[in-house]
Short mmCIF file of C-alpha atoms in Angstrom, two decimals:
data_model
loop_
_atom_site.label_atom_id
_atom_site.label_comp_id
_atom_site.label_asym_id
_atom_site.label_seq_id
_atom_site.Cartn_x
_atom_site.Cartn_y
_atom_site.Cartn_z
CA MET D 135 0.00 0.00 0.00
CA LEU D 136 2.69 2.49 1.06
CA THR D 137 4.99 1.55 -1.83
CA LYS D 138 2.20 1.89 -4.44
CA LEU D 139 1.32 5.30 -3.05
CA GLN D 140 4.92 6.49 -3.14
CA LYS D 141 5.52 5.17 -6.68
CA LYS D 142 2.98 7.67 -7.99
CA THR D 143 5.09 10.54 -6.67
CA LEU D 144 8.14 9.64 -8.79
CA VAL D 145 9.00 11.27 -12.13
CA LYS D 146 10.67 8.58 -14.28
CA VAL D 147 12.21 11.07 -16.72
CA GLN D 148 14.11 12.69 -13.87
CA LEU D 149 15.49 9.33 -12.73
CA VAL D 150 16.60 8.43 -16.27
CA GLY D 151 18.26 11.84 -16.66
CA TYR D 152 20.09 11.35 -13.35
CA ILE D 153 21.31 7.87 -14.34
CA LEU D 154 22.63 9.08 -17.71
CA THR D 155 24.43 12.18 -16.42
CA LEU D 156 25.92 10.33 -13.44
CA PHE D 157 27.06 7.51 -15.75
CA ILE D 158 28.82 9.96 -18.08
CA GLY D 159 30.45 11.91 -15.25
CA VAL D 160 31.69 8.86 -13.34
CA PHE D 161 32.92 7.13 -16.52
CA ILE D 162 35.01 10.15 -17.57
CA VAL D 163 36.43 10.64 -14.06
CA LEU D 164 37.37 6.97 -13.62
CA THR D 165 38.84 6.55 -17.11
CA THR D 166 40.83 9.79 -16.99
CA LEU D 167 42.30 9.10 -13.56
CA GLN D 168 43.23 5.55 -14.59
CA LEU D 169 44.75 6.78 -17.87
CA TYR D 170 46.91 9.24 -15.94
CA GLN D 171 48.07 6.49 -13.55
CA ASP D 172 48.90 4.16 -16.47
CA VAL D 173 50.63 6.63 -18.78
CA LYS D 174 52.59 8.64 -16.21
CA PRO D 175 55.20 5.94 -15.36
CA LEU D 176 55.44 4.93 -19.03
CA ILE D 177 56.35 8.44 -20.16
CA SER D 178 58.66 8.86 -17.19
CA GLU D 179 60.53 5.66 -18.14
CA GLN D 180 60.74 6.48 -21.83
CA THR D 181 61.66 10.17 -21.91
CA ASP D 182 61.39 11.74 -18.50
CA VAL D 183 59.09 14.26 -20.17
CA PHE D 184 56.29 14.62 -17.69
CA ASN D 185 58.29 15.90 -14.76
CA ASP D 186 60.97 17.90 -16.56
CA LYS D 187 60.85 21.69 -16.95
CA SER D 188 64.56 22.18 -17.55
CA ALA D 189 66.89 22.50 -20.51
CA VAL D 190 70.62 22.84 -21.10
CA ILE D 191 71.73 26.11 -22.71
CA SER D 192 75.02 27.27 -24.18
CA LYS D 193 76.23 30.05 -26.45
CA GLU D 194 75.96 29.77 -30.22
CA VAL D 195 79.33 28.99 -31.80
CA SER D 196 80.15 31.40 -34.64
CA VAL D 197 83.23 32.10 -36.76
CA PHE D 198 84.33 34.83 -34.35
CA LYS D 199 83.92 32.56 -31.32
CA SER D 200 85.98 29.90 -33.07
CA VAL D 201 88.85 32.40 -33.19
CA ASN D 202 88.28 33.74 -29.67
CA LYS D 203 87.21 30.76 -27.54
CA ASP D 204 86.59 32.93 -24.46
CA ARG D 205 83.34 34.12 -26.07
CA ILE D 206 81.66 30.74 -25.56
CA TYR D 207 81.81 31.09 -21.76
CA PHE D 208 79.12 32.69 -19.58
CA SER D 209 80.13 35.65 -17.45
CA SER D 210 78.80 36.14 -13.92
CA GLU D 211 76.76 39.12 -15.21
CA GLU D 212 75.09 36.96 -17.86
CA ILE D 213 74.26 34.28 -15.30
CA ASP D 214 72.77 36.91 -12.97
CA GLU D 215 70.72 38.28 -15.88
CA LEU D 216 69.32 34.80 -16.51
CA LYS D 217 68.39 34.36 -12.85
CA GLU D 218 66.47 37.65 -12.92
CA GLN D 219 64.20 36.59 -15.79
CA PRO D 220 60.58 36.07 -14.60
CA PHE D 221 60.16 32.85 -16.62
CA ILE D 222 63.25 31.20 -15.11
CA LYS D 223 62.95 29.41 -11.77
CA ASP D 224 66.56 28.35 -11.25
CA VAL D 225 69.96 28.31 -12.96
CA SER D 226 72.59 25.66 -12.25
CA ILE D 227 76.16 25.58 -13.50
CA PHE D 228 77.98 22.79 -15.32
CA ASN D 229 81.52 22.53 -13.96
CA ASN D 230 84.07 21.44 -16.57
CA ALA D 231 87.16 19.30 -16.12
CA ASP D 232 90.22 21.51 -16.72
CA PHE D 233 92.57 18.57 -17.26
CA ARG D 234 93.11 15.67 -19.64
CA ILE D 235 91.45 12.30 -18.99
CA LYS D 236 92.27 8.93 -20.49
CA ALA D 237 90.15 5.81 -19.93
CA TYR D 238 91.80 2.47 -20.63
CA SER D 239 91.97 -1.21 -19.72
CA LYS D 240 94.95 -3.51 -19.10
CA GLN D 241 95.81 -6.87 -20.62
CA SER D 242 95.24 -8.65 -17.30
CA GLU D 243 91.66 -7.37 -16.92
CA ASN D 244 88.69 -9.43 -18.12
CA ILE D 245 87.52 -6.82 -20.62
CA PRO D 246 88.65 -5.99 -24.18
CA LEU D 247 91.68 -3.71 -24.46
CA PHE D 248 90.73 -0.11 -25.13
CA GLN D 249 92.01 3.43 -24.66
CA THR D 250 90.12 6.65 -25.24
CA ASP D 251 90.13 10.30 -24.24
CA LEU D 252 87.21 11.54 -22.15
CA PHE D 253 85.77 14.76 -20.80
CA PHE D 254 84.01 15.21 -17.47
CA GLU D 255 81.39 17.61 -16.17
CA SER D 256 79.56 17.87 -12.87
CA ILE D 257 76.31 19.39 -11.71
CA PRO D 258 74.56 19.48 -8.30
CA ASP D 259 73.01 16.12 -7.41
CA ALA D 260 69.52 17.66 -7.18
CA TYR D 261 69.43 17.98 -10.98
CA ILE D 262 70.56 14.44 -11.76
CA ASP D 263 67.85 11.98 -12.82
CA VAL D 264 69.76 8.89 -11.61
CA GLU D 265 69.57 7.43 -8.11
CA SER D 266 72.53 5.29 -7.06
CA GLU D 267 74.09 4.47 -3.71
CA ASP D 268 77.49 4.51 -5.44
CA TRP D 269 77.13 8.14 -6.57
CA ILE D 270 79.53 9.47 -3.95
CA TRP D 271 83.25 10.20 -3.86
CA GLY D 272 85.77 11.18 -1.19
CA GLU D 273 89.51 11.84 -1.39
CA ASN D 274 90.29 8.38 0.00
CA ASP D 275 88.04 6.56 -2.49
CA GLU D 276 89.76 4.58 -5.23
CA VAL D 277 86.75 4.24 -7.56
CA VAL D 278 85.30 7.26 -9.39
CA PRO D 279 81.59 6.75 -10.26
CA ILE D 280 80.45 7.94 -13.68
CA ILE D 281 77.01 8.64 -15.18
CA ILE D 282 76.70 8.63 -18.96
CA PRO D 283 73.76 9.51 -21.25
CA GLU D 284 71.62 6.50 -22.09
CA ASN D 285 71.86 7.34 -25.79
CA TYR D 286 75.65 6.79 -25.61
CA LEU D 287 75.00 3.12 -24.79
CA LYS D 288 72.49 2.88 -27.63
CA LEU D 289 75.00 4.41 -30.06
CA TYR D 290 77.58 1.85 -28.98
CA ASN D 291 75.23 -1.14 -29.21
CA PHE D 292 73.52 -0.27 -32.50
CA GLY D 293 76.33 1.63 -34.20
CA PHE D 294 79.90 1.11 -33.06
CA ALA D 295 79.59 -2.48 -31.80
CA GLU D 296 77.75 -3.51 -34.96
CA SER D 297 80.40 -2.09 -37.29
CA GLN D 298 83.38 -3.34 -35.24
CA GLY D 299 82.04 -6.84 -34.54
CA LEU D 300 82.02 -6.20 -30.78
CA PRO D 301 79.50 -7.64 -28.29
CA VAL D 302 76.51 -5.52 -27.30
CA LEU D 303 76.25 -4.56 -23.63
CA SER D 304 73.24 -4.25 -21.34
CA LYS D 305 73.03 -1.60 -18.62
CA ASN D 306 73.60 -4.26 -15.98
CA THR D 307 76.66 -5.67 -17.76
CA ILE D 308 78.38 -2.34 -18.36
CA SER D 309 77.70 -1.26 -14.77
CA GLN D 310 79.80 -4.20 -13.52
CA ILE D 311 82.86 -3.30 -15.61
CA THR D 312 85.68 -1.47 -13.79
CA PHE D 313 88.25 0.35 -15.93
CA ASN D 314 91.14 2.77 -15.36
CA LEU D 315 91.19 6.56 -15.47
CA LYS D 316 94.41 8.48 -15.92
CA VAL D 317 94.09 12.13 -14.94
CA ILE D 318 96.81 14.39 -16.37
CA GLY D 319 97.48 18.08 -15.82
CA ASN D 320 99.51 20.75 -14.07
CA PHE D 321 102.69 18.61 -14.46
CA ASN D 322 101.02 15.85 -12.48
CA SER D 323 99.14 12.62 -13.14
CA GLU D 324 97.22 10.02 -11.18
CA VAL D 325 95.40 6.77 -11.96
CA TYR D 326 91.96 5.89 -10.55
CA LYS D 327 89.57 3.01 -10.94
CA SER D 328 86.21 3.93 -12.44
CA ARG D 329 82.79 2.41 -13.03
CA ILE D 330 79.56 3.50 -14.72
CA VAL D 331 76.83 3.64 -12.05
CA GLY D 332 73.91 5.09 -14.01
CA PHE D 333 72.44 6.28 -17.30
CA SER D 334 70.82 9.70 -17.69
CA ASN D 335 67.91 10.54 -19.97
CA LYS D 336 68.07 14.19 -19.02
CA ILE D 337 71.68 15.39 -19.25
CA ASN D 338 73.73 14.77 -22.36
CA SER D 339 77.16 14.69 -20.73
CA ILE D 340 79.62 12.43 -18.92
CA LEU D 341 79.11 13.25 -15.26
CA VAL D 342 81.25 12.65 -12.18
CA PRO D 343 80.50 13.67 -8.58
CA GLN D 344 81.04 17.36 -7.92
CA THR D 345 83.43 16.56 -5.06
CA PHE D 346 85.74 14.68 -7.43
CA LEU D 347 85.75 17.37 -10.10
CA GLU D 348 86.47 20.15 -7.59
CA TYR D 349 89.32 18.11 -6.10
CA ALA D 350 90.75 17.18 -9.51
CA ASN D 351 90.49 20.73 -10.89
CA ASN D 352 92.38 22.07 -7.88
CA LYS D 353 95.10 19.44 -8.24
CA PHE D 354 95.37 18.96 -12.01
CA GLY D 355 93.64 22.03 -13.47
CA ARG D 356 95.55 24.17 -15.95
CA SER D 357 93.72 27.34 -14.95
CA LYS D 358 92.58 28.55 -11.54
CA LYS D 359 89.78 30.55 -13.15
CA SER D 360 86.42 28.75 -13.40
CA ARG D 361 84.99 28.86 -16.93
CA ILE D 362 81.32 28.06 -17.50
CA SER D 363 80.20 27.02 -20.97
CA ARG D 364 76.86 25.35 -20.20
CA LEU D 365 73.98 26.01 -17.82
CA LEU D 366 70.99 23.96 -16.73
CA VAL D 367 67.96 26.26 -16.64
CA THR D 368 64.69 25.36 -14.91
CA PHE D 369 61.57 27.17 -16.14
CA ASN D 370 58.44 28.16 -14.27
CA ASN D 371 56.39 27.45 -17.38
CA PRO D 372 58.12 25.89 -20.42
CA THR D 373 55.31 27.13 -22.71
CA ASP D 374 56.19 30.78 -22.03
CA GLU D 375 56.81 32.46 -25.41
CA ARG D 376 59.42 34.78 -23.87
CA ILE D 377 61.87 31.90 -23.40
CA LEU D 378 62.84 31.37 -27.04
CA GLN D 379 62.59 35.11 -27.73
CA PHE D 380 65.09 35.91 -24.95
CA PHE D 381 67.50 33.15 -25.98
CA ASN D 382 67.42 34.17 -29.64
CA GLU D 383 68.09 37.81 -28.76
CA ASN D 384 71.14 36.78 -26.70
CA ASN D 385 72.38 34.12 -29.16
CA TYR D 386 71.94 31.34 -26.61
CA SER D 387 71.54 27.79 -27.88
CA ILE D 388 68.86 25.66 -26.28
CA ASN D 389 67.73 22.08 -26.81
CA LYS D 390 64.41 22.91 -28.48
CA ASP D 391 63.34 19.26 -28.51
CA LYS D 392 63.62 19.16 -24.72
CA LEU D 393 61.58 22.37 -24.53
CA GLU D 394 58.94 20.89 -26.82
CA PHE D 395 58.77 17.80 -24.59
CA SER D 396 58.23 20.07 -21.61
CA LYS D 397 55.45 21.86 -23.48
CA LEU D 398 53.89 18.47 -24.22
CA SER D 399 54.02 17.73 -20.50
CA PHE D 400 52.26 20.99 -19.69
CA PHE D 401 49.53 20.49 -22.30
CA PHE D 402 49.01 16.84 -21.31
CA ASN D 403 48.57 17.72 -17.64
CA SER D 404 46.38 20.72 -18.50
CA ALA D 405 44.17 18.57 -20.75
CA LEU D 406 43.77 15.95 -18.03
CA VAL D 407 42.89 18.57 -15.43
CA PHE D 408 40.36 20.13 -17.82
CA VAL D 409 38.71 16.79 -18.64
CA ILE D 410 38.54 15.77 -14.98
CA ALA D 411 37.11 19.20 -14.07
CA VAL D 412 34.38 18.87 -16.72
CA ALA D 413 33.59 15.34 -15.54
CA LEU D 414 33.39 16.46 -11.92
CA ILE D 415 31.06 19.30 -12.91
CA ILE D 416 28.80 16.80 -14.70
CA LEU D 417 28.92 14.50 -11.66
CA VAL D 418 28.13 17.32 -9.21
CA LEU D 419 25.31 18.62 -11.41
CA SER D 420 23.76 15.15 -11.64
CA VAL D 421 23.89 14.78 -7.84
CA ALA D 422 22.45 18.27 -7.36
CA PHE D 423 19.75 17.50 -9.95
CA ILE D 424 18.56 14.32 -8.24
CA LEU D 425 18.63 15.90 -4.79
CA LEU D 426 16.62 18.84 -6.10
CA SER D 427 14.16 16.45 -7.78
CA PHE D 428 13.62 14.43 -4.60
CA ASN D 429 13.33 17.60 -2.57
CA LEU D 430 10.59 18.84 -4.91
CA ILE D 431 8.84 15.45 -4.70
CA ILE D 432 8.96 15.53 -0.90
CA GLN D 433 7.75 19.15 -0.72
CA LYS D 434 5.00 18.50 -3.28
CA ASN D 435 3.77 15.51 -1.27
CA LYS D 436 4.39 17.05 2.13
CA ALA D 437 0.76 16.68 3.20
CA MET D 438 0.68 12.99 2.21
CA ILE D 439 3.92 12.29 4.11
CA SER D 440 2.61 14.12 7.15
CA ASN D 441 -0.64 12.11 7.06
CA LEU D 442 1.31 8.84 6.76
CA GLY D 443 3.18 9.80 9.89
CA ALA D 444 -0.06 10.67 11.63
CA ILE D 445 -1.59 7.24 10.95
CA GLY D 446 1.39 5.39 12.42
CA TYR D 447 4.11 5.09 9.77
CA SER D 448 7.56 5.93 11.08
CA TYR D 449 9.78 8.41 9.23
CA LYS D 450 12.25 5.56 8.58
CA SER D 451 9.65 3.38 6.82
CA ILE D 452 8.47 6.34 4.74
CA SER D 453 12.06 7.20 3.81
CA LYS D 454 12.99 3.64 2.89
CA PHE D 455 11.29 3.67 -0.53
CA TYR D 456 12.99 6.85 -1.68
CA GLN D 457 16.32 5.67 -0.29
CA VAL D 458 16.07 2.38 -2.20
CA VAL D 459 15.04 4.12 -5.45
CA ILE D 460 17.88 6.65 -5.41
CA SER D 461 20.42 3.98 -4.35
CA VAL D 462 19.33 1.60 -7.15
CA ALA D 463 19.49 4.46 -9.67
CA THR D 464 23.02 5.25 -8.48
CA VAL D 465 24.05 1.60 -8.84
CA LEU D 466 22.54 1.49 -12.36
CA ALA D 467 24.69 4.50 -13.29
CA ILE D 468 28.02 3.67 -11.63
CA VAL D 469 28.30 -0.11 -12.21
CA PRO D 470 28.05 0.23 -16.04
CA ALA D 471 30.53 3.14 -15.82
CA ILE D 472 33.00 0.86 -14.00
CA ILE D 473 32.52 -1.95 -16.54
CA LEU D 474 32.93 0.40 -19.52
CA GLY D 475 35.96 2.03 -17.89
CA ILE D 476 37.66 -1.36 -17.46
CA TYR D 477 36.89 -2.24 -21.09
CA VAL D 478 38.28 1.06 -22.40
CA ARG D 479 41.42 0.58 -20.27
CA ASN D 480 42.00 -2.88 -21.74
CA VAL D 481 41.67 -1.43 -25.25
CA TYR D 482 44.18 1.40 -24.78
CA LEU D 483 46.62 -0.84 -22.85
CA GLU D 484 46.61 -3.26 -25.78
CA LYS D 485 47.47 -0.38 -28.13
CA ILE D 486 50.20 0.96 -25.83
CA ASP D 487 51.70 -2.50 -25.41
CA THR D 488 52.27 -2.78 -29.17
CA LEU D 489 54.25 0.49 -29.19
CA PHE D 490 56.22 0.42 -25.93
CA GLN D 491 57.69 -1.95 -23.40
CA PHE D 492 54.99 -1.49 -20.81
CA SER D 493 54.76 -2.84 -17.27
CA GLU D 494 51.06 -2.86 -16.45
CA GLU D 495 50.07 -1.77 -12.95
CA GLY D 496 46.88 -2.56 -11.08
CA SER D 497 43.56 -0.97 -12.00
CA TYR D 498 42.05 1.62 -9.67
CA ILE D 499 38.77 1.91 -11.59
CA THR D 500 36.80 -0.53 -9.43
CA VAL D 501 38.14 0.93 -6.17
CA PHE D 502 37.40 4.52 -7.23
CA GLY D 503 33.99 3.56 -8.61
CA VAL D 504 32.86 1.64 -5.52
CA THR D 505 34.11 4.49 -3.32
CA ILE D 506 32.00 7.02 -5.26
CA LEU D 507 29.00 4.65 -5.16
CA LEU D 508 29.13 4.07 -1.40
CA THR D 509 29.76 7.75 -0.67
CA LEU D 510 26.78 8.91 -2.75
CA CYS D 511 24.45 6.24 -1.31
CA VAL D 512 25.36 7.17 2.27
CA VAL D 513 24.84 10.88 1.53
CA TYR D 514 21.48 10.25 -0.17
CA VAL D 515 20.20 8.00 2.65
CA PHE D 516 21.14 10.58 5.27
CA ILE D 517 19.63 13.57 3.43
CA ILE D 518 16.33 11.83 2.60
CA LEU D 519 16.00 10.49 6.15
CA ARG D 520 16.56 13.96 7.58
CA LYS D 521 14.02 15.62 5.26
CA ILE D 522 11.29 13.03 5.91
CA LYS D 523 11.92 13.22 9.65
CA ALA D 524 11.54 17.01 9.56
CA ILE D 525 8.04 16.58 8.08
CA VAL D 526 6.84 13.63 10.16
CA MET D 527 8.35 14.87 13.44
CA PRO D 528 8.42 18.67 13.22
CA LYS D 529 10.09 20.48 16.10
#
């Protein structure tokens, strides 16, 4: 009797509209959040694009600078000018090795004989994208750790090794090889052991710890004057049009590809935020719509609800029908959104897996979806119960 009476108060079109809008909003939120979780580590592994707002800059080399090499170095005034620019967050200096370096192996060592000249640079550890417990050096240490660009290893494996008939090397293999370093300069020389401890995707240079380079420059350096030819610049916003304009005006060379990657990062994150914001607006509007609809139903049938209370029905029994209806409608919206979200994720993961080496992580769609479902149901039950109670048991 009570249920039949309450059924007549419902507007089916409003329920259908609520289910559709909630389904769309929840589906977009769940899929977008899961896409971000899936793609973020992939991009980080492949290019370090999504968390990088920095680029290496140097001076353009011209005919005049070829004659006068001092022109390729940054002065303290030029560095200060860079730091004062509103679009630049931080400027870090590359320290150069001011001495000769030879890397070589001996006949007795279990690696092929080789000898080559090297160059070293250093930069503060905060800007290095490699984490290694071995990245430390003190004056009493015999082994000098080295970080090389990952593309150097690729050039060796797919270029040099192929043409010379040499074996290809994995990161793990090359990290276990210890070779010799001969440091020469200032009428002095010294031999160290050395080992590659990491591979950088961010900095295209052969890096050693700053403590080693400072020590070696003091002991073997040909000049006591520090000369800076490259800087690592961190931007507030890599999409700022003033960046390239300023660098072109000052004849500074910048890795434009790295800057474009940073722009891609900015636009990707902005697009995700925008999509999630739109989805949340749809979700909030659908919730507000159904609450407003039920409020109008309750107010329109206020006399009937009051009479039901007067003839012995409790506010809980009167509320139960509306609570069940809105909870079922919420389930009918969110469960299909979860299922469709899982299906869409499987589709795009299959596409990604054909293009990249991809380590799939767990899905958060079900957890997020069930959390939204339970939260909304609890809120609806509480609000409806409170409104019915206010009519049946007025203060």
